[in-house]
mmCIF file of C-alpha atoms in Angstrom:
data_model
loop_
_atom_site.group_PDB
_atom_site.id
_atom_site.type_symbol
_atom_site.label_atom_id
_atom_site.label_comp_id
_atom_site.label_asym_id
_atom_site.label_seq_id
_atom_site.Cartn_x
_atom_site.Cartn_y
_atom_site.Cartn_z
ATOM 1 C CA MET A 106 -21.065 2.604 26.488
ATOM 2 C CA GLN A 107 -18.407 3.542 28.779
ATOM 3 C CA THR A 108 -18.762 6.368 31.380
ATOM 4 C CA ILE A 109 -15.940 8.306 32.579
ATOM 5 C CA THR A 110 -16.459 10.626 35.750
ATOM 6 C CA MET A 111 -14.632 13.864 35.354
ATOM 7 C CA ASN A 112 -14.327 17.096 37.654
ATOM 8 C CA VAL A 113 -13.948 20.771 36.326
ATOM 9 C CA GLY A 114 -10.289 21.136 35.738
ATOM 10 C CA ASP A 115 -9.802 17.449 34.610
ATOM 11 C CA SER A 116 -7.948 16.938 31.294
ATOM 12 C CA PHE A 117 -6.881 13.986 29.203
ATOM 13 C CA VAL A 118 -3.205 13.783 27.801
ATOM 14 C CA VAL A 119 -2.198 11.876 24.851
ATOM 15 C CA GLY A 120 1.203 11.459 23.757
ATOM 16 C CA GLY A 121 2.428 14.186 26.299
ATOM 17 C CA SER A 122 -0.063 16.883 24.959
ATOM 18 C CA THR A 123 -3.215 17.970 26.635
ATOM 19 C CA VAL A 124 -6.142 16.713 24.218
ATOM 20 C CA VAL A 125 -9.306 17.484 25.860
ATOM 21 C CA GLN A 126 -9.614 19.720 28.997
ATOM 22 C CA PHE A 127 -12.626 21.009 30.926
ATOM 23 C CA ASP A 128 -12.990 24.292 32.555
ATOM 24 C CA ARG A 129 -15.602 26.058 34.406
ATOM 25 C CA ALA A 130 -16.612 29.079 32.140
ATOM 26 C CA GLY A 131 -19.088 30.830 34.512
ATOM 27 C CA ASN A 132 -21.394 29.410 37.535
ATOM 28 C CA ASP A 133 -23.318 27.188 34.970
ATOM 29 C CA HIS A 134 -21.238 26.786 32.313
ATOM 30 C CA ILE A 135 -18.501 24.268 31.424
ATOM 31 C CA ARG A 136 -15.863 24.815 28.865
ATOM 32 C CA LEU A 137 -14.553 22.002 26.934
ATOM 33 C CA THR A 138 -11.160 22.756 25.188
ATOM 34 C CA ILE A 139 -9.888 20.279 22.499
ATOM 35 C CA ASP A 140 -6.132 20.892 21.445
ATOM 36 C CA ALA A 141 -4.376 18.164 19.485
ATOM 37 C CA PRO A 142 -2.300 19.643 16.665
ATOM 38 C CA GLU A 143 0.258 17.069 17.089
ATOM 39 C CA LYS A 144 -2.407 14.382 16.487
ATOM 40 C CA ALA A 145 -3.588 16.135 13.471
ATOM 41 C CA ARG A 146 -0.134 16.485 12.188
ATOM 42 C CA LEU A 147 0.444 12.535 12.623
ATOM 43 C CA VAL A 148 -2.989 12.106 10.972
ATOM 44 C CA ARG A 149 -2.689 14.120 7.909
ATOM 45 C CA GLY A 150 0.982 14.923 7.779
ATOM 46 C CA SER A 151 1.188 18.495 6.203
ATOM 47 C CA ALA A 152 0.749 21.858 7.925
ATOM 48 C CA ALA A 153 -2.267 22.776 5.794
ATOM 49 C CA ASP A 154 -4.093 19.986 6.885
ATOM 50 C CA SER A 155 -3.152 20.238 10.376
ATOM 51 C CA ALA A 156 -4.489 23.977 10.593
ATOM 52 C CA ASP A 157 -7.442 22.746 8.966
ATOM 53 C CA ILE A 158 -8.138 20.006 11.501
ATOM 54 C CA GLN A 159 -7.412 22.466 14.431
ATOM 55 C CA ALA A 160 -9.965 25.035 13.031
ATOM 56 C CA ARG A 161 -12.534 22.191 13.139
ATOM 57 C CA LEU A 162 -11.775 20.752 16.304
ATOM 58 C CA GLU A 163 -12.039 24.304 17.753
ATOM 59 C CA CYS A 164 -15.353 24.678 15.946
ATOM 60 C CA LEU A 165 -16.556 21.449 17.331
ATOM 61 C CA ALA A 166 -15.516 22.528 20.764
ATOM 62 C CA ARG A 167 -17.613 25.622 20.687
ATOM 63 C CA GLU A 168 -20.368 23.812 19.283
ATOM 64 C CA ILE A 169 -20.202 21.222 22.105
ATOM 65 C CA SER A 170 -19.727 23.832 25.030
ATOM 66 C CA GLU A 171 -22.610 25.933 23.665
ATOM 67 C CA ASP A 172 -24.990 22.953 23.592
ATOM 68 C CA VAL A 173 -23.723 21.619 27.274
ATOM 69 C CA SER A 174 -23.847 24.878 28.790
ATOM 70 C CA ALA A 175 -27.561 25.080 28.167
ATOM 71 C CA LEU A 176 -28.124 21.674 30.095
ATOM 72 C CA ASP A 177 -28.013 21.196 33.921
ATOM 73 C CA ALA A 178 -24.661 20.015 35.330
ATOM 74 C CA GLU A 179 -25.678 16.324 35.841
ATOM 75 C CA GLU A 180 -26.830 16.008 32.389
ATOM 76 C CA SER A 181 -23.629 17.830 30.894
ATOM 77 C CA LYS A 182 -21.612 15.574 32.978
ATOM 78 C CA GLU A 183 -22.878 12.473 31.299
ATOM 79 C CA LEU A 184 -22.922 13.733 27.813
ATOM 80 C CA ILE A 185 -19.511 14.824 28.202
ATOM 81 C CA GLY A 186 -18.348 11.556 29.640
ATOM 82 C CA ALA A 187 -19.998 9.765 26.791
ATOM 83 C CA PHE A 188 -18.258 12.064 24.227
ATOM 84 C CA VAL A 189 -14.805 11.576 25.907
ATOM 85 C CA SER A 190 -15.268 8.014 25.976
ATOM 86 C CA GLU A 191 -16.192 7.698 22.230
ATOM 87 C CA LEU A 192 -13.208 10.143 21.217
ATOM 88 C CA PHE A 193 -10.835 7.917 23.229
ATOM 89 C CA LEU A 194 -12.256 4.729 21.957
ATOM 90 C CA ALA A 195 -11.995 6.120 18.319
ATOM 91 C CA LEU A 196 -8.407 6.953 18.932
ATOM 92 C CA ALA A 197 -7.840 3.627 20.433
ATOM 93 C CA LYS A 198 -9.312 1.857 17.127
ATOM 94 C CA GLN A 199 -7.309 4.237 14.731
ATOM 95 C CA SER A 200 -4.117 3.462 16.663
ATOM 96 C CA GLN A 201 -5.109 -0.476 16.510
ATOM 97 C CA ARG A 202 -5.753 0.015 12.400
ATOM 98 C CA GLU A 203 -2.609 1.722 11.984
ATOM 99 C CA GLU A 204 -0.491 -0.991 14.189
ATOM 100 C CA ARG A 205 -2.362 -4.093 11.985
ATOM 101 C CA ARG A 206 -1.582 -2.074 8.872
ATOM 102 C CA GLN A 207 1.988 -1.703 9.933
ATOM 103 C CA LYS A 208 2.211 -5.428 10.671
ATOM 104 C CA VAL A 209 0.729 -6.368 7.454
ATOM 105 C CA VAL A 210 3.174 -4.350 5.406
ATOM 106 C CA ASP A 211 6.019 -5.907 7.559
ATOM 107 C CA GLY A 212 4.957 -9.499 7.000
ATOM 108 C CA ILE A 213 4.519 -8.830 3.327
ATOM 109 C CA ALA A 214 7.914 -7.620 3.130
ATOM 110 C CA ALA A 215 9.264 -10.238 5.272
ATOM 111 C CA ALA A 216 7.740 -12.844 3.091
ATOM 112 C CA LYS A 217 9.089 -11.352 -0.053
ATOM 113 C CA ALA A 218 12.469 -11.275 1.267
ATOM 114 C CA LYS A 219 12.267 -15.082 1.782
ATOM 115 C CA GLY A 220 10.988 -15.253 -1.704
ATOM 116 C CA VAL A 221 7.404 -15.954 -1.371
ATOM 117 C CA LYS A 222 5.446 -15.567 -4.422
ATOM 118 C CA PHE A 223 1.973 -13.479 -4.182
ATOM 119 C CA GLY A 224 -0.907 -14.061 -6.342
ATOM 120 C CA ARG A 225 -2.162 -16.740 -8.633
ATOM 121 C CA ALA A 226 0.301 -19.315 -9.959
ATOM 122 C CA ARG A 227 0.819 -19.413 -13.507
ATOM 123 C CA THR A 228 -0.772 -22.099 -15.365
ATOM 124 C CA PRO A 229 2.189 -24.371 -17.024
ATOM 125 C CA LEU A 230 2.679 -23.733 -20.523
ATOM 126 C CA PRO A 231 1.564 -26.662 -23.037
ATOM 127 C CA ASP A 232 4.331 -29.436 -23.990
ATOM 128 C CA ASN A 233 4.019 -28.059 -27.757
ATOM 129 C CA PHE A 234 4.544 -24.386 -26.793
ATOM 130 C CA ASP A 235 8.380 -24.126 -27.837
ATOM 131 C CA GLU A 236 7.446 -25.533 -31.249
ATOM 132 C CA CYS A 237 4.330 -23.440 -31.730
ATOM 133 C CA ARG A 238 6.488 -20.271 -30.722
ATOM 134 C CA GLN A 239 9.319 -21.096 -33.104
ATOM 135 C CA ALA A 240 6.907 -21.941 -36.030
ATOM 136 C CA TRP A 241 5.237 -18.507 -35.388
ATOM 137 C CA ARG A 242 8.585 -16.597 -35.304
ATOM 138 C CA ASP A 243 9.716 -18.469 -38.413
ATOM 139 C CA GLY A 244 6.244 -17.522 -40.140
ATOM 140 C CA GLU A 245 5.138 -20.914 -40.596
ATOM 141 C CA LEU A 246 1.985 -20.094 -38.309
ATOM 142 C CA SER A 247 0.015 -17.190 -37.805
ATOM 143 C CA LEU A 248 -0.445 -15.844 -34.175
ATOM 144 C CA GLN A 249 -3.856 -17.108 -33.914
ATOM 145 C CA GLU A 250 -2.870 -20.553 -35.248
ATOM 146 C CA ALA A 251 -0.273 -20.626 -32.826
ATOM 147 C CA ALA A 252 -2.166 -19.846 -29.995
ATOM 148 C CA ASP A 253 -5.050 -22.302 -31.066
ATOM 149 C CA PHE A 254 -2.343 -24.961 -31.329
ATOM 150 C CA CYS A 255 -1.514 -24.350 -27.639
ATOM 151 C CA GLY A 256 -5.119 -23.980 -26.673
ATOM 152 C CA MET A 257 -4.343 -20.533 -25.284
ATOM 153 C CA ASN A 258 -5.686 -16.973 -26.143
ATOM 154 C CA ARG A 259 -3.771 -14.791 -28.634
ATOM 155 C CA ASP A 260 -2.787 -12.334 -26.163
ATOM 156 C CA THR A 261 -2.186 -14.870 -23.673
ATOM 157 C CA PHE A 262 0.206 -16.738 -26.083
ATOM 158 C CA ARG A 263 1.979 -13.363 -26.817
ATOM 159 C CA ARG A 264 2.728 -12.824 -23.069
ATOM 160 C CA ALA A 265 4.092 -16.327 -22.687
ATOM 161 C CA VAL A 266 6.419 -15.835 -25.760
ATOM 162 C CA ARG A 267 7.614 -12.575 -24.315
ATOM 163 C CA ARG A 268 8.356 -14.155 -21.088
ATOM 164 C CA ARG A 269 9.812 -16.888 -22.437
ATOM 165 C CA GLU A 270 12.298 -14.786 -24.662
ATOM 166 C CA GLU A 271 13.265 -12.009 -22.341
ATOM 167 C CA PRO A 272 16.718 -12.416 -20.764
ATOM 168 C CA ALA A 273 16.681 -13.779 -17.086
ATOM 169 C CA GLY A 274 18.190 -11.021 -15.573
ATOM 170 C CA CYS A 275 14.988 -8.744 -16.933
ATOM 171 C CA ALA A 276 12.518 -11.246 -15.730
ATOM 172 C CA ALA A 277 9.785 -9.765 -14.060
ATOM 173 C CA PRO A 278 8.812 -10.596 -10.471
#
């Protein structure tokens, strides 16, 4: 765990907005103010969620300040330092996760633009597939018989027929 030394009046700013501020609320009390509406909007996106997050942060700040004010000054500084360390570590990890997720999305998009196919490769159709397909379409074989001659499941045979018979411009990716 990392420890941050703070003085009354110190504040931490993230993205140009004050996120955490420490003030003296009395002789033996320290007030912790958490204000991050911009971060809340970035995390959730809608105003209703932002207000909910803001309310929860304010409630958390009140609880922390009540609990910390009951402690002596040295002990409260340690606890607040640990809290702020964890808070900023969590923000940093969240930022890293978002960056990693975006890199993955960008990499997938770039690979698809180059024509890379994802997923398991289709097994090649048997040599007698076209003859069995035509015999099934002509009514000479049942679906099950045609699939059995090809060594396939009925549903697999039907999907393969559909893929083979669909127009080239409508082929699924």
